[in-house]
C-alpha positions as CSV (number, residue, x, y, z in Angstrom):
1,X,65.3,46.2,29.8
2,X,69.2,48.2,30.0
3,X,68.3,51.7,30.2
4,X,70.5,54.9,30.3
5,X,70.5,56.9,33.7
6,X,71.7,59.9,35.0
7,X,75.0,58.9,35.9
8,X,75.0,57.4,32.4
9,X,75.2,53.9,30.4
10,X,75.0,50.9,33.1
11,X,77.7,48.6,31.9
12,X,76.2,46.1,34.7
13,X,73.0,46.4,33.5
14,X,74.1,45.8,30.3
15,X,76.5,42.7,31.2
16,X,73.2,41.0,33.2
17,X,71.6,41.1,30.6
18,X,74.0,40.1,27.8
19,X,76.9,38.5,29.4
20,X,76.2,35.2,27.4
21,X,76.2,36.7,23.8
22,X,79.3,39.0,24.8
23,X,81.2,35.3,25.9
24,X,79.9,34.0,23.1
25,X,81.4,36.0,20.1
26,X,84.2,36.4,21.9
27,X,84.8,33.2,22.3
28,X,84.7,32.8,18.5
29,X,87.1,35.5,18.2
30,X,89.4,33.1,20.5
31,X,88.6,30.1,18.5
32,X,89.5,32.5,15.0
33,X,92.6,33.3,16.1
34,X,93.4,29.9,17.8
35,X,92.4,28.1,14.3
36,X,92.3,30.2,11.2
37,X,90.1,27.2,9.9
38,X,87.5,27.5,11.8
39,X,85.4,29.5,9.7
40,X,85.1,26.8,7.0
41,X,81.5,25.2,6.8
42,X,83.3,21.4,7.4
43,X,84.7,22.6,10.8
44,X,81.4,25.2,12.1
45,X,78.9,21.2,10.6
46,X,81.8,19.9,12.9
47,X,80.9,21.6,16.3
48,X,77.3,21.8,15.8
49,X,77.1,18.5,15.4
50,X,79.0,17.5,18.5
51,X,77.6,19.6,20.9
52,X,74.2,19.7,19.7
53,X,72.8,16.3,22.0
54,X,75.2,19.1,24.7
55,X,72.3,21.4,24.0
56,X,69.2,18.9,24.4
57,X,70.2,17.8,27.5
58,X,71.5,21.2,29.1
59,X,67.7,22.1,27.9
60,X,66.1,19.7,30.0
61,X,68.7,20.8,33.3
62,X,67.3,24.3,32.3
63,X,63.5,22.9,33.1
64,X,64.4,21.6,36.6
65,X,66.8,24.5,37.2
66,X,63.6,27.2,36.4
67,X,61.8,25.4,39.0
68,X,64.4,26.1,41.9
69,X,66.1,22.8,41.5
70,X,68.9,21.2,39.7
71,X,69.4,17.7,38.2
72,X,72.3,16.1,38.6
73,X,71.7,12.8,36.8
74,X,71.2,13.9,32.8
75,X,74.1,12.2,31.9
76,X,73.5,8.7,33.8
77,X,70.0,8.9,31.8
78,X,71.4,10.0,28.7
79,X,73.6,6.7,28.8
80,X,71.3,3.8,29.8
81,X,69.0,5.4,26.9
82,X,71.7,4.6,24.8
83,X,72.1,1.6,25.7
84,X,68.9,0.5,26.0
85,X,68.9,1.5,22.2
86,X,70.8,-0.3,21.2
87,X,69.9,-3.3,23.2
88,X,66.6,-3.1,21.7
89,X,67.6,-2.8,17.9
90,X,69.7,-5.8,18.1
91,X,66.5,-7.6,19.8
92,X,65.1,-7.2,16.3
93,X,63.2,-3.2,17.6
94,X,62.8,-1.4,14.7
95,X,64.7,1.6,14.7
96,X,61.6,4.0,15.5
97,X,59.8,2.0,18.1
98,X,63.6,1.6,20.0
99,X,63.8,5.3,20.0
100,X,60.1,5.7,21.7
101,X,62.1,2.9,23.8
102,X,64.4,5.2,25.2
103,X,62.5,8.4,25.4
104,X,60.3,5.8,27.7
105,X,63.1,5.8,29.7
106,X,64.5,8.2,30.3
107,X,60.8,9.4,31.6
108,X,60.6,6.6,34.3
109,X,64.2,7.9,35.7
110,X,62.3,11.2,35.1
111,X,59.1,9.9,37.1
112,X,61.4,8.9,39.4
113,X,63.0,12.2,40.3
114,X,59.7,14.1,40.1
115,X,58.0,11.4,42.3
116,X,61.3,12.1,44.9
117,X,60.6,15.7,45.0
118,X,57.3,16.7,44.3
119,X,55.1,14.2,46.7
120,X,57.8,12.7,49.1
121,X,59.7,16.1,49.5
122,X,63.1,15.6,49.1
123,X,65.4,18.4,48.4
124,X,66.6,18.0,44.2
125,X,69.9,17.8,44.8
126,X,69.6,14.5,46.7
127,X,66.6,13.4,44.9
128,X,68.6,13.1,41.2
129,X,72.0,12.1,43.2
130,X,70.2,8.9,44.3
131,X,68.9,8.6,40.8
132,X,72.1,9.5,39.1
133,X,73.8,6.0,41.7
134,X,70.7,3.7,40.5
135,X,70.9,4.3,37.1
136,X,74.3,4.0,36.5
137,X,74.1,0.9,38.2
138,X,71.6,0.1,35.9
139,X,73.5,1.5,32.9
140,X,76.5,-1.5,34.0
141,X,73.7,-3.9,33.9
142,X,71.8,-4.0,30.7
143,X,75.6,-3.4,28.8
144,X,77.6,-5.8,30.9
145,X,80.1,-2.8,31.2
146,X,80.7,-3.0,27.4
147,X,79.9,-1.4,24.4
148,X,77.1,-2.9,22.5
149,X,77.9,-1.9,18.6
150,X,75.0,-1.9,16.4
151,X,74.7,-2.6,12.6
152,X,72.0,-1.0,11.3
153,X,71.2,1.7,8.1
154,X,68.9,3.6,9.6
155,X,70.7,3.3,13.1
156,X,73.3,5.1,11.7
157,X,71.5,7.2,8.8
158,X,69.8,8.9,12.1
159,X,73.2,9.6,13.6
160,X,75.2,10.2,10.8
161,X,73.0,10.8,8.2
162,X,71.6,14.3,6.7
163,X,68.9,16.4,5.4
164,X,68.9,18.8,3.0
165,X,72.3,19.2,3.8
166,X,72.7,19.2,7.5
167,X,73.1,16.2,9.5
168,X,70.0,14.8,10.8
169,X,71.0,15.6,15.2
170,X,71.6,19.4,14.6
171,X,68.2,18.9,13.2
172,X,66.7,17.0,16.1
173,X,68.9,20.2,18.3
174,X,67.2,22.9,16.6
175,X,63.1,20.8,16.9
176,X,63.6,20.4,20.9
177,X,65.0,24.0,21.2
178,X,62.5,25.0,19.5
179,X,59.4,23.4,21.4
180,X,61.0,24.4,24.6
181,X,61.5,27.7,24.0
182,X,57.9,27.3,22.5
183,X,56.3,25.7,25.7
184,X,58.6,28.2,28.3
185,X,58.3,31.5,26.4
186,X,54.4,31.4,24.8
187,X,52.2,28.6,26.9
188,X,50.4,28.9,30.8
189,X,52.9,25.6,31.2
190,X,55.6,27.4,31.5
191,X,54.7,30.7,33.0
192,X,53.8,28.4,35.3
193,X,57.3,26.7,35.6
194,X,58.5,30.1,36.1
195,X,56.5,31.0,39.2
196,X,56.6,27.7,40.8
197,X,60.6,28.5,40.7
198,X,60.0,32.0,41.6
199,X,58.5,31.6,44.1
200,X,56.8,28.3,45.0
201,X,54.7,29.3,48.0
202,X,53.2,32.6,45.9
203,X,52.9,30.2,43.2
204,X,50.6,27.9,45.6
205,X,48.5,31.1,46.6
206,X,47.7,31.4,43.4
207,X,46.1,28.2,42.4
208,X,49.0,26.9,40.7
209,X,49.4,23.3,41.9
210,X,53.4,23.7,42.5
211,X,53.9,19.6,42.9
212,X,51.9,19.0,39.6
213,X,54.6,20.8,37.6
214,X,57.9,19.9,39.3
215,X,56.7,16.5,39.0
216,X,56.2,17.8,34.7
217,X,59.3,19.5,34.8
218,X,61.8,16.3,35.9
219,X,59.5,13.7,33.4
220,X,60.1,16.4,30.5
221,X,63.9,16.8,31.5
222,X,64.4,12.5,31.6
223,X,62.3,12.5,28.0
224,X,65.1,15.5,26.5
225,X,68.2,13.0,27.9
226,X,66.5,9.7,27.0
227,X,66.2,11.7,22.9
228,X,69.5,12.6,23.9
229,X,70.7,8.8,24.6
230,X,68.9,8.0,22.3
231,X,70.8,10.1,19.2
232,X,74.4,9.8,21.2
233,X,74.3,6.1,20.0
234,X,72.9,6.1,16.3
235,X,76.1,9.1,16.4
236,X,78.4,6.2,18.1
237,X,76.8,3.4,16.0
238,X,76.9,2.1,19.7
239,X,75.6,2.0,23.3
240,X,78.3,3.3,26.0
241,X,78.1,3.1,29.4
242,X,80.5,6.0,29.4
243,X,78.4,7.9,26.8
244,X,77.8,11.8,27.9
245,X,80.5,11.5,31.0
246,X,80.9,14.6,33.5
247,X,77.8,16.1,31.4
248,X,75.4,16.4,34.3
249,X,78.4,19.2,35.4
250,X,78.7,20.5,31.7
251,X,74.9,21.0,31.2
252,X,74.6,22.9,34.9
253,X,77.7,25.1,33.8
254,X,75.8,25.4,30.3
255,X,72.2,27.4,32.0
256,X,74.3,28.9,34.4
257,X,76.6,30.5,31.7
258,X,73.1,31.1,29.6
259,X,71.7,33.5,32.5
260,X,69.8,30.8,34.2
261,X,69.7,31.3,38.3
262,X,70.7,28.2,40.3
263,X,68.1,30.2,42.5
264,X,65.2,29.4,40.3
265,X,62.6,31.5,38.3
266,X,65.3,32.9,35.4
267,X,66.6,30.7,32.5
268,X,65.7,30.9,28.7
269,X,66.5,28.6,26.5
270,X,68.2,30.2,23.8
271,X,70.1,32.0,26.1
272,X,71.1,27.9,27.3
273,X,71.6,26.9,23.8
274,X,74.0,29.7,23.5
275,X,75.7,28.8,27.0
276,X,76.1,25.1,25.7
277,X,78.1,26.2,23.1
278,X,79.8,28.3,24.8
279,X,81.1,24.9,26.9
280,X,81.6,23.0,24.0
281,X,84.0,25.8,22.6
282,X,85.8,26.1,25.5
283,X,86.1,22.1,25.8
284,X,87.9,22.1,22.1
285,X,89.9,25.3,22.3
286,X,91.1,23.5,25.8
287,X,91.6,20.1,23.4
288,X,93.6,22.3,20.6
289,X,95.6,23.8,23.3
290,X,96.1,19.6,25.3
291,X,94.8,20.2,28.5
292,X,94.3,17.0,30.4
293,X,90.6,15.5,30.9
294,X,90.9,16.5,34.3
295,X,91.7,20.0,34.6
296,X,89.4,21.0,32.5
297,X,86.9,19.4,35.3
298,X,88.6,22.5,37.3
299,X,88.5,24.8,34.5
300,X,84.4,24.1,34.0
301,X,83.9,24.4,38.0
302,X,85.7,27.7,37.5
303,X,83.4,28.6,35.0
304,X,80.5,27.8,37.4
305,X,81.9,30.2,39.9
306,X,82.4,33.4,37.4
307,X,79.5,33.0,36.0
308,X,77.7,32.8,39.2
309,X,79.2,36.0,40.9
310,X,78.7,37.9,38.2
311,X,74.9,37.3,38.3
312,X,75.0,38.1,41.5
313,X,77.2,41.4,40.9
314,X,74.8,43.1,38.2
315,X,71.8,42.4,40.7
316,X,73.6,43.6,43.0
317,X,74.3,46.3,42.4
318,X,71.1,47.3,40.2
319,X,69.3,46.5,43.7
320,X,71.9,48.7,45.4
321,X,71.2,51.6,43.2
322,X,67.5,51.5,44.3
323,X,68.3,51.6,47.3
324,X,70.9,54.3,47.8
325,X,69.6,57.2,49.6
326,X,68.5,60.7,47.6
327,X,68.7,61.3,43.9
328,X,69.2,57.1,43.1
329,X,66.1,56.7,44.8
330,X,64.2,59.4,42.1
331,X,66.1,57.7,39.3
332,X,64.6,54.6,39.7
333,X,61.6,56.1,40.5
334,X,61.6,58.2,37.2
335,X,63.2,54.9,35.3
336,X,60.1,52.8,36.6
337,X,57.2,55.8,35.3
338,X,59.1,55.1,31.7
């Protein structure tokens, strides 16, 4: 919580707590200046639709990051799931069952990550990198390197249709965000995920089955990517082996911009959702400015660096205040009493 010390307003604490909101509204102002039509209903709808599944993938990434890990396979799992849902539907399987199949494909990939990390003690970076490569290979094998087009009314409706005037894909984003928020913020499962990420050894000594919750986090991450892959295919009307390219980088950038710590134990679904929109806004602004794809990757990398530095600056200086001899110790003590 933000507090006033005897020295006045603590802007560093403010920035550490509210940076995602400051950046989000700052970008809205910039976007409005660059594009006067920003605040039209059509444009807002387009932006939400374009970034809805990035939000879902970002929440999948958050589950891994909160436990102190990372999931580099999110984009590859999304692409494989999109290809598989298209293949299922073209083979005559109903769209509902095909969607469950795509989620299952993602969950299986998550199981592989979970087993490598929780049972075989692989580092999350190595385990998910290996899964990324394997899944990408499977995606091109299943698709033959080609886009799989689907001619199905339900398939098209789920990707481009609306309910109550709001696109179905946005409803999916809202439901997933609320569900993840509820699980992580209002259930014992969520509290234990944060405990595992904050201090695995302390969590183990407290009686938490660390392996089980690590496995759970990566399976859920994979399942969410499977869902996102299916809806990306619905939106495009086809399964593509290159869909969601570079979203592993975008999702990591989004959770970091949203205030999650790559060391684990810190991060919220709502802030991560806004982090995803920030990345989406930046990509759209760069596109409007005519910036090519490769320089955009440099910008995204810089965003990750600046966000981590920003978090470290805020937390480090707050800690420095407490360690400082004399008056600041007394101030910290008074604040704790309050």
